Amino acid sequence: MVQGLGCASFISKALWKVSKLAAGLVGFVGPIVGKIGEFLMVPVGSHFGYLFSYKSKVKNLEDEVKKLDEKRGAMELSVDEAERNVKVIGPDVKGWLERVDKCSEEARKLLDPMLLERVEANNGCLYGWCPNLPLRYSLGKKATNKAKEVAQLHEERKLTEVAYNEPLSGIESTSTEGIKVFESRRLIMNDVMEALKDDRFHMIAICGMGGVGKTTMVKEVAKRAKEEKLFDEVAMAVVSQIPDKRKIQGEIGDKLGLKFEEETERGRADRLCERLKGNKRILVILDDVWKCLELNDIGIPFGDGNRGCKILLTSRFDNVCNYMNAQKKFTVEVLTEEEAWNLFEEMAGISNDTSHTSTDLYITQKKVADECGCLPIALVTVAMALKHKDRHSWNAVLQQLRKSMVKNVGEVEEKVFKSLELSYDFLGSREIKECFLLCSLYAEGFNIPIEDLVRYGVGIVMFEAIDSVNEARDRVHAFVDDLKKGYLLMDGEREGCVKMHDVVRDVAISIASREEHSFMVRCDEALKEWPEKERHKNYAVISLRCTGMSKLPDNLEFPKLHLLRLEDNYASKLPNLPDSFYRGMKELKALSMLNVYIEGSLPTSLRWLTNLRSLSLYECGLIDDVSVIGALENLEILSFKGTEIEELPKEIGRLSHLKLLDLIQCGVKRICPGVLSCLSKLEELYLGSSFNDEHRIEESKATFTELCGLSNFTTLVISLDSFAYWPRDLVLPNLKAFAIIISPMIGITDCCDYQLQNQLSLENLHESDLLESGFKNLFKITKILEITQAVGVKNVAYDSDKDGLKKLTELFLQDCQDLEYVIDTTDGAPVPQIAFPVLQSLLLNRLDKLKEICHGQLPEEAFSVLECQVLRDLPALTHLWKGPTQLVRLHNLTSLELERCDKLESMFSLSIARGLMQLQELRVYECRKMEVLISSEEEGDQNEIASTTTDKIELLQLKELTLSQMPKLNSFCNTSYSYYDSIQPLFNKVCFFDLSLFI
């Protein structure tokens, strides 16, 4: 009876509303009645629509939600792609996704089958003969409103920008002890911050001598300004002695995410100015300004009309700050005596124990620190040079500091010069000192290739007791490490390069210019002509920047010159070298030309350089004829890197002392037959991506075969399109270092530091290519192995090296259609005692038949140092590790990623999981059959299961855990013990998309 009364009540109320609306129409006449009737009947129709058309409204909602789900999926794919390309996700994307999730969840409640079944049931009144009208009305109304909300989300998606290119950050505080922690620096930085907040100041300057810490200070200021939200963006550019406007514009543009399409400097300046005049607050930092800079020419707005952009500059020169009209200027002095001693004490490792402060050694150390002039760079370099030295060394150094010849370098104070000179004197061996001075041959701020130092050193016979180029390379890298530790060099911005602090470089040039060294370095300025007074001096080393010269002289006389380095910018296209250019340099041992444009033939006077041991022509245009080089019979190093040559002529075969031949990026198509076989002392050959002419396959193979007879040959870098170019019978038994790439898609563009990692990258190969070619010998020393699209290869470890690839550190396997196991120990062959003992990275991708990583008994210590494991698209993989897992020790594993391994039901057994003490990142995507991460069932040992109540699984280093699209995942571990407390803490990102239970 209650249900019947409820339904009748609802009907009577609905009829009452209708009657009231109809009655309201009776009192009106004419056109007014018609209009009001229209407006009043609309809501009436809507209410009846909720009641009698609820099915269509529910169906409409269902269709709209389905479309919304599709758009959400597309948005997630776009977000994933953007993140892979390091883009910034739009700020409204996350909000849209959250609103979609909320709306979809609410809609699905309305579309719940149980709810719809209740609506359909005739249990409203009259003992089940009348439908449930209130429920139908409510559902129809809610479905209509929710459909409108879904439609609104559809429209918002059209206006949502997924991602944007993120400007390069590039400005990070590099402050160290002695710079930002001292009171003198803190006070100045606070004052600078206050000036930046003051709207009266648009340009602020920080002045001080070189090496005092101005650059470090502005980087720290930039960091604080961003943290305190004083500016929306911060951009920094290094100006240096010879300002390069395009470079400055480019550095600022990179930080702001601005791409220039204009070719002219004026056009770029206008574009940059427009960007800086926008609505955002921008801080532009101009570091190391040597002379007055025309900001308008660069595109930096300045003045009262532009309050959104502020400029912070640093300079060694007070007058430059005045000329630039800096409105607020701060001077950074050297450290106070107390600060200087604290810095020196820390860097030299001096104990501050009171029992030590009265000793003679401590007193001497204090005096040495006093001699450093309180300049941070001097304090650090001297302290590092004397660290852990005995009393006699400290006394000797103190005497040297007091008696050193005083010589100013620019505005650098006398004590600073003496301090840095002392660091040079204290280097020890002649070889490391010469290596240090060679670094002064480059322009200020230049990224100095370490390989250049190697080749110069071999050329000028800098090394003692060296038998090979690689020994020289090892020695130079050891020198560079020592120089960096002593703060005389620092890391470069490019791999394989170093840089010199400008003050250190000033001192190095001053030392190198002394008579005993006789360097002439003029590479910071564009010379219009060869220095007239410098034509006939007894220089031993010359480094010149030729940019701006209309021609080079032909009457030079440098009878004692050992090393000549010429640099141009290539675009100037300096006329060809005079034919007699080298005639007066008969003692020259090392010649390097960078971007010096040469067209046609080399000067014939080159043949006079019979003592030349190193010749490097870097990016020197197109040279048709290099046959004159054949006369340089003492040549040991020959490089055409980046210089276009068509052919290596037969005359090169006369270079019987040649040890290194570099043809990277030179486009050489042919090496004349017999040339390589005549280079009896050749040790290193860098071929790059040449020799891929399909019409010369047999000739190329014959050329490579010539390498077999070279007993000293140890190093090879080559890139070929296919195995067709590689001789199957080529065996290089003495090869120790290599980068061999056989792939139509991957080439070699550079060798960076020339310290090779023994890399083999093989694509489109057959099993026979591994078994029959000379690669079998190389696998034993390969460190990086990449195999893509291999046919017939079922077992990498056995097919390539039965000894277990003992040197391999990285393994990448992709699209190998027949591969079943990475290693198989059940095929009847003896089980290797060791397999993959030093493997650090394992990446397996798109291997349709891969069943297991290891089939059979795992060799001892296999994968024991593995750090990173990535497994993607492995549809046949059923176990990561199957069978007895006591020998599986993954205690160095830090990162594991699984994606689309459809047959994988679990990841680890209990015994393996207990060894994951270093695991930091665990990501699992779309493993649709995975039910549990850690399984006790694989153990097959009840004792193991029973022990879990007392032996915890501790993943103490785990920082990121991502589980996505895993519909069957229901447990972290399927034992009776709870491991929830052992997962701690999950710091950065914890995503449990489908996980319902921790056990």
CSV table of C-alpha atoms in Angstrom, one decimal, residues 692-884:
chain,number,residue,atom,x,y,z
A,692,ASN,CA,79.1,2.6,-48.4
A,693,ASP,CA,79.2,2.8,-52.2
A,694,GLU,CA,77.2,-0.2,-53.4
A,695,HIS,CA,79.2,-0.1,-56.7
A,696,ARG,CA,82.5,-0.6,-54.7
A,697,ILE,CA,81.6,-3.4,-52.3
A,698,GLU,CA,84.3,-5.8,-53.3
A,699,GLU,CA,86.9,-3.0,-53.4
A,700,SER,CA,85.9,-1.9,-49.9
A,701,LYS,CA,86.1,-5.4,-48.6
A,702,ALA,CA,89.6,-5.8,-50.1
A,703,THR,CA,90.6,-2.5,-48.4
A,704,PHE,CA,89.5,-3.7,-45.0
A,705,THR,CA,91.3,-7.1,-45.6
A,706,GLU,CA,94.6,-5.1,-45.8
A,707,LEU,CA,94.3,-4.4,-42.0
A,708,CYS,CA,94.9,-8.1,-41.3
A,709,GLY,CA,98.6,-7.8,-42.0
A,710,LEU,CA,99.2,-4.9,-39.6
A,711,SER,CA,100.7,-6.3,-36.4
A,712,ASN,CA,100.4,-3.0,-34.5
A,713,PHE,CA,96.8,-2.3,-35.4
A,714,THR,CA,94.6,-2.0,-32.2
A,715,THR,CA,91.8,0.5,-32.8
A,716,LEU,CA,89.0,0.7,-35.4
A,717,VAL,CA,86.0,3.0,-35.8
A,718,ILE,CA,83.8,2.3,-38.7
A,719,SER,CA,80.1,2.5,-39.8
A,720,LEU,CA,78.8,0.4,-42.7
A,721,ASP,CA,75.3,0.1,-44.1
A,722,SER,CA,75.3,-3.7,-44.2
A,723,PHE,CA,77.3,-6.9,-43.7
A,724,ALA,CA,77.9,-7.0,-47.5
A,725,TYR,CA,80.8,-4.6,-47.0
A,726,TRP,CA,82.4,-6.6,-44.2
A,727,PRO,CA,84.8,-9.4,-45.2
A,728,ARG,CA,83.8,-12.7,-43.6
A,729,ASP,CA,87.4,-13.8,-43.2
A,730,LEU,CA,88.5,-10.5,-41.6
A,731,VAL,CA,90.2,-11.4,-38.3
A,732,LEU,CA,91.9,-8.6,-36.3
A,733,PRO,CA,93.6,-10.5,-33.5
A,734,ASN,CA,95.3,-7.4,-31.9
A,735,LEU,CA,92.2,-5.2,-31.9
A,736,LYS,CA,91.7,-3.8,-28.4
A,737,ALA,CA,89.4,-0.8,-28.9
A,738,PHE,CA,86.6,-0.4,-31.4
A,739,ALA,CA,83.3,1.1,-32.4
A,740,ILE,CA,81.8,-1.0,-35.2
A,741,ILE,CA,78.3,-0.2,-36.5
A,742,ILE,CA,76.7,-2.1,-39.2
A,743,SER,CA,73.3,-0.5,-39.8
A,744,PRO,CA,71.6,1.5,-42.5
A,745,MET,CA,70.1,3.8,-39.9
A,746,ILE,CA,72.9,4.6,-37.5
A,747,GLY,CA,76.2,6.3,-38.3
A,748,ILE,CA,79.2,7.7,-36.6
A,749,THR,CA,79.4,11.5,-36.5
A,750,ASP,CA,82.1,12.0,-33.9
A,751,CYS,CA,84.2,10.0,-31.4
A,752,CYS,CA,84.1,12.7,-28.7
A,753,ASP,CA,87.0,11.9,-26.4
A,754,TYR,CA,88.3,8.9,-28.5
A,755,GLN,CA,88.2,6.7,-25.4
A,756,LEU,CA,86.2,3.9,-27.1
A,757,GLN,CA,83.8,1.6,-25.2
A,758,ASN,CA,84.2,-1.4,-27.5
A,759,GLN,CA,80.8,-1.1,-29.1
A,760,LEU,CA,79.2,-3.5,-31.6
A,761,SER,CA,76.0,-2.3,-33.1
A,762,LEU,CA,74.7,-4.9,-35.6
A,763,GLU,CA,71.5,-4.7,-37.6
A,764,ASN,CA,69.9,-7.0,-40.3
A,765,LEU,CA,72.1,-10.0,-39.6
A,766,HIS,CA,71.8,-13.7,-39.8
A,767,GLU,CA,73.1,-16.3,-37.4
A,768,SER,CA,75.9,-17.1,-39.9
A,769,ASP,CA,77.1,-13.5,-39.7
A,770,LEU,CA,77.9,-14.2,-36.1
A,771,LEU,CA,79.3,-17.7,-36.4
A,772,GLU,CA,81.4,-17.3,-39.6
A,773,SER,CA,82.7,-13.7,-39.4
A,774,GLY,CA,85.6,-12.3,-37.4
A,775,PHE,CA,83.1,-10.9,-34.9
A,776,LYS,CA,83.5,-14.1,-32.8
A,777,ASN,CA,86.8,-12.8,-31.5
A,778,LEU,CA,85.5,-9.4,-30.8
A,779,PHE,CA,82.6,-10.6,-28.6
A,780,LYS,CA,85.1,-11.6,-26.0
A,781,ILE,CA,86.1,-8.0,-25.4
A,782,THR,CA,82.9,-6.2,-26.4
A,783,LYS,CA,81.5,-3.9,-23.7
A,784,ILE,CA,78.4,-2.6,-25.5
A,785,LEU,CA,76.4,-5.0,-27.7
A,786,GLU,CA,73.4,-3.9,-29.8
A,787,ILE,CA,71.7,-6.5,-32.0
A,788,THR,CA,68.6,-5.5,-34.1
A,789,GLN,CA,66.6,-7.5,-36.5
A,790,ALA,CA,68.6,-10.7,-36.3
A,791,VAL,CA,67.4,-13.9,-38.0
A,792,GLY,CA,68.2,-17.4,-36.8
A,793,VAL,CA,69.8,-16.2,-33.5
A,794,LYS,CA,68.1,-18.2,-30.7
A,795,ASN,CA,70.6,-17.7,-27.9
A,796,VAL,CA,72.8,-14.6,-27.7
A,797,ALA,CA,75.3,-15.7,-25.1
A,798,TYR,CA,76.1,-19.1,-26.8
A,799,ASP,CA,75.9,-18.0,-30.4
A,800,SER,CA,78.2,-15.0,-29.9
A,801,ASP,CA,80.6,-16.1,-27.1
A,802,LYS,CA,80.5,-19.5,-25.4
A,803,ASP,CA,82.6,-18.0,-22.6
A,804,GLY,CA,79.7,-15.9,-21.4
A,805,LEU,CA,80.5,-12.3,-22.7
A,806,LYS,CA,82.7,-11.6,-19.7
A,807,LYS,CA,83.4,-7.9,-20.6
A,808,LEU,CA,79.9,-6.9,-21.6
A,809,THR,CA,78.4,-3.9,-19.7
A,810,GLU,CA,75.4,-3.0,-21.9
A,811,LEU,CA,73.2,-5.4,-23.9
A,812,PHE,CA,70.4,-4.2,-26.2
A,813,LEU,CA,68.3,-6.7,-28.2
A,814,GLN,CA,65.5,-5.7,-30.5
A,815,ASP,CA,63.3,-7.2,-33.2
A,816,CYS,CA,65.2,-10.5,-33.2
A,817,GLN,CA,62.4,-12.8,-34.5
A,818,ASP,CA,63.9,-16.1,-33.5
A,819,LEU,CA,65.5,-15.3,-30.2
A,820,GLU,CA,64.2,-17.6,-27.4
A,821,TYR,CA,66.7,-17.0,-24.6
A,822,VAL,CA,69.4,-14.6,-23.8
A,823,ILE,CA,71.4,-17.5,-22.4
A,824,ASP,CA,70.6,-21.2,-22.7
A,825,THR,CA,72.6,-23.7,-20.6
A,826,THR,CA,70.5,-26.8,-21.6
A,827,ASP,CA,71.6,-27.3,-25.2
A,828,GLY,CA,74.3,-29.9,-24.4
A,829,ALA,CA,77.2,-27.4,-24.3
A,830,PRO,CA,79.2,-27.1,-21.1
A,831,VAL,CA,77.7,-24.5,-18.8
A,832,PRO,CA,80.0,-21.5,-18.7
A,833,GLN,CA,81.5,-20.9,-15.2
A,834,ILE,CA,80.7,-17.1,-15.6
A,835,ALA,CA,78.2,-15.3,-17.7
A,836,PHE,CA,77.5,-11.6,-17.9
A,837,PRO,CA,79.5,-10.9,-14.7
A,838,VAL,CA,79.9,-7.2,-15.4
A,839,LEU,CA,76.6,-6.5,-17.2
A,840,GLN,CA,75.1,-3.2,-15.9
A,841,SER,CA,72.3,-2.5,-18.4
A,842,LEU,CA,69.9,-5.0,-20.1
A,843,LEU,CA,67.3,-3.8,-22.6
A,844,LEU,CA,65.0,-6.3,-24.4
A,845,ASN,CA,62.5,-4.9,-26.9
A,846,ARG,CA,60.0,-6.5,-29.3
A,847,LEU,CA,61.2,-10.1,-29.1
A,848,ASP,CA,58.2,-12.2,-30.0
A,849,LYS,CA,59.6,-15.6,-29.2
A,850,LEU,CA,61.6,-14.8,-26.1
A,851,LYS,CA,60.6,-17.3,-23.4
A,852,GLU,CA,63.1,-16.7,-20.6
A,853,ILE,CA,66.2,-14.6,-20.0
A,854,CYS,CA,68.1,-17.7,-18.8
A,855,HIS,CA,67.0,-21.2,-19.7
A,856,GLY,CA,68.5,-23.8,-17.4
A,857,GLN,CA,71.0,-23.4,-14.6
A,858,LEU,CA,72.2,-19.9,-14.2
A,859,PRO,CA,76.0,-19.6,-14.1
A,860,GLU,CA,77.4,-18.3,-10.8
A,861,GLU,CA,77.6,-14.5,-10.5
A,862,ALA,CA,75.6,-14.0,-13.7
A,863,PHE,CA,73.9,-10.6,-13.7
A,864,SER,CA,75.3,-9.8,-10.3
A,865,VAL,CA,76.1,-6.2,-11.1
A,866,LEU,CA,73.0,-5.5,-13.2
A,867,GLU,CA,71.7,-2.0,-12.5
A,868,CYS,CA,69.1,-1.3,-15.1
A,869,GLN,CA,66.7,-3.7,-16.7
A,870,VAL,CA,64.1,-2.7,-19.3
A,871,LEU,CA,61.8,-5.3,-20.9
A,872,ARG,CA,59.2,-4.2,-23.5
A,873,ASP,CA,56.8,-6.1,-25.8
A,874,LEU,CA,57.8,-9.6,-24.9
A,875,PRO,CA,54.5,-11.6,-25.6
A,876,ALA,CA,56.0,-15.0,-24.9
A,877,LEU,CA,57.9,-14.3,-21.7
A,878,THR,CA,56.4,-16.3,-18.8
A,879,HIS,CA,59.1,-15.8,-16.2
A,880,LEU,CA,61.8,-13.3,-15.5
A,881,TRP,CA,63.8,-16.0,-13.7
A,882,LYS,CA,62.6,-19.6,-13.8
A,883,GLY,CA,63.7,-22.6,-11.8
A,884,PRO,CA,66.1,-22.5,-8.9
